Amino acid sequence: MSANAEKRTYYTLPFLFQFTAGAIAGVSEILCMYPLDVAKTRLMLQVGKGGSDQYKSIVDVFSRIIKEEGASRLYRGILPPIMVEAPKRAIKFASNDTYGPMFQRLFNSDKITQPIAIMTGVSAGITEAVIVATPELVKIRLQAKENAGKYLGTMDCVRKIYAEEGLRAFANGLEATVWRHALWNGGYFGSIFAIRGMLPKAQTKKGELAVNFAAGAIGGTIGTTLNTPSDVVKTRIQNHNPANGPPKYTTFLPGARAIAREEGFRALYKGYVPKVLRLGPGGGILLVVYEYVTTYMRNHMM
């Protein structure tokens, strides 16, 4: 949502401009923050309450990956998210900018309100989830420690999943992915609306960038706190190998209950620290870059 979204009445940038700005914002964020995503996945896939071979912290993850597998493994699996990051982030912001005016018309409102901001974010998240579910599955398989050496790269991973598990395997975790993105986007865009209203009004361009970064970082933290349990479930569903037997669960709510029962409630927040370290500042990076690019487009290309 742009910095002036609260004041807008139905006007949005053309979709191509929204798509381009979202793509630039998304790729900027992932290039800065991707190693934290690898650490998050490794922690989320740890089943149980501890063991000598389990990672103890984010620092332990980074140090052991570098020592045991090499520093390049911190970027293992980056190709699928890079390939999908442009349309993913573009759809996130473009959908948000499209659904906002739609809900304004539906509720006959001349401005974006808090409920509309939340509904807009949730709708954008659901749209985004359908696009990213399959690339997320491939990324998880490449990041997982137990799959080291199994896949030579992205296309080899895709070929082997298809050969061993069939076409339907690429939809594994779709429902949990919808939960993950609906919760994050609803929390992110909904909270940005309120946070901007509480922060001092910027008087300069630098001040506006600072407000946007703060709002985006806080919004990213709130979204991450809301959606981490669904991300844990999604990650485990997508990494399941049928050769190891039938899965314990295939959807979010049964999966969350099973994990909480067997490992304790805190297990639903495994990987939270690297996730929030990525998506808190990452949310700020996304919003600042998106706002900068869309402002440039409005000033120089419209």
PDB file of C-alpha atoms in Angstrom, residues 8 19 23 36 47 53 107 130-131 148 150 153 173 180 199 202 207 222 227-229 250 290:
ATOM      1  CA  ARG A   8      -6.793   7.780  -2.121  1.00  0.00           C
ATOM      2  CA  PHE A  19       4.044  -5.159 -10.922  1.00  0.00           C
ATOM      3  CA  ALA A  23       9.279  -6.899  -8.363  1.00  0.00           C
ATOM      4  CA  LEU A  36      18.083 -15.923   7.308  1.00  0.00           C
ATOM      5  CA  VAL A  47      11.365 -32.369  15.085  1.00  0.00           C
ATOM      6  CA  ASP A  53      22.730 -33.037  16.260  1.00  0.00           C
ATOM      7  CA  PHE A 107     -18.451  -0.588   1.470  1.00  0.00           C
ATOM      8  CA  VAL A 130      -1.530 -19.582  -5.056  1.00  0.00           C
ATOM      9  CA  ILE A 131       1.455 -18.314  -7.055  1.00  0.00           C
ATOM     10  CA  ALA A 148      22.021 -32.282   0.889  1.00  0.00           C
ATOM     11  CA  LYS A 150      20.120 -35.462  -3.257  1.00  0.00           C
ATOM     12  CA  GLY A 153      20.018 -27.974  -8.475  1.00  0.00           C
ATOM     13  CA  GLY A 173       1.164 -27.516   1.493  1.00  0.00           C
ATOM     14  CA  ARG A 180       0.652 -18.258   5.957  1.00  0.00           C
ATOM     15  CA  LEU A 199       4.033   7.952  14.021  1.00  0.00           C
ATOM     16  CA  ALA A 202       7.220  13.344   8.170  1.00  0.00           C
ATOM     17  CA  GLY A 207      11.669  11.605   7.254  1.00  0.00           C
ATOM     18  CA  ILE A 222       3.470  -8.363  13.514  1.00  0.00           C
ATOM     19  CA  ASN A 227       1.938 -16.505  10.622  1.00  0.00           C
ATOM     20  CA  THR A 228       4.920 -18.454  12.020  1.00  0.00           C
ATOM     21  CA  PRO A 229       2.813 -21.455  13.172  1.00  0.00           C
ATOM     22  CA  THR A 250      -1.660 -32.355   5.266  1.00  0.00           C
ATOM     23  CA  TYR A 290       8.155   0.061  -3.247  1.00  0.00           C
TER      24      TYR A 290
END
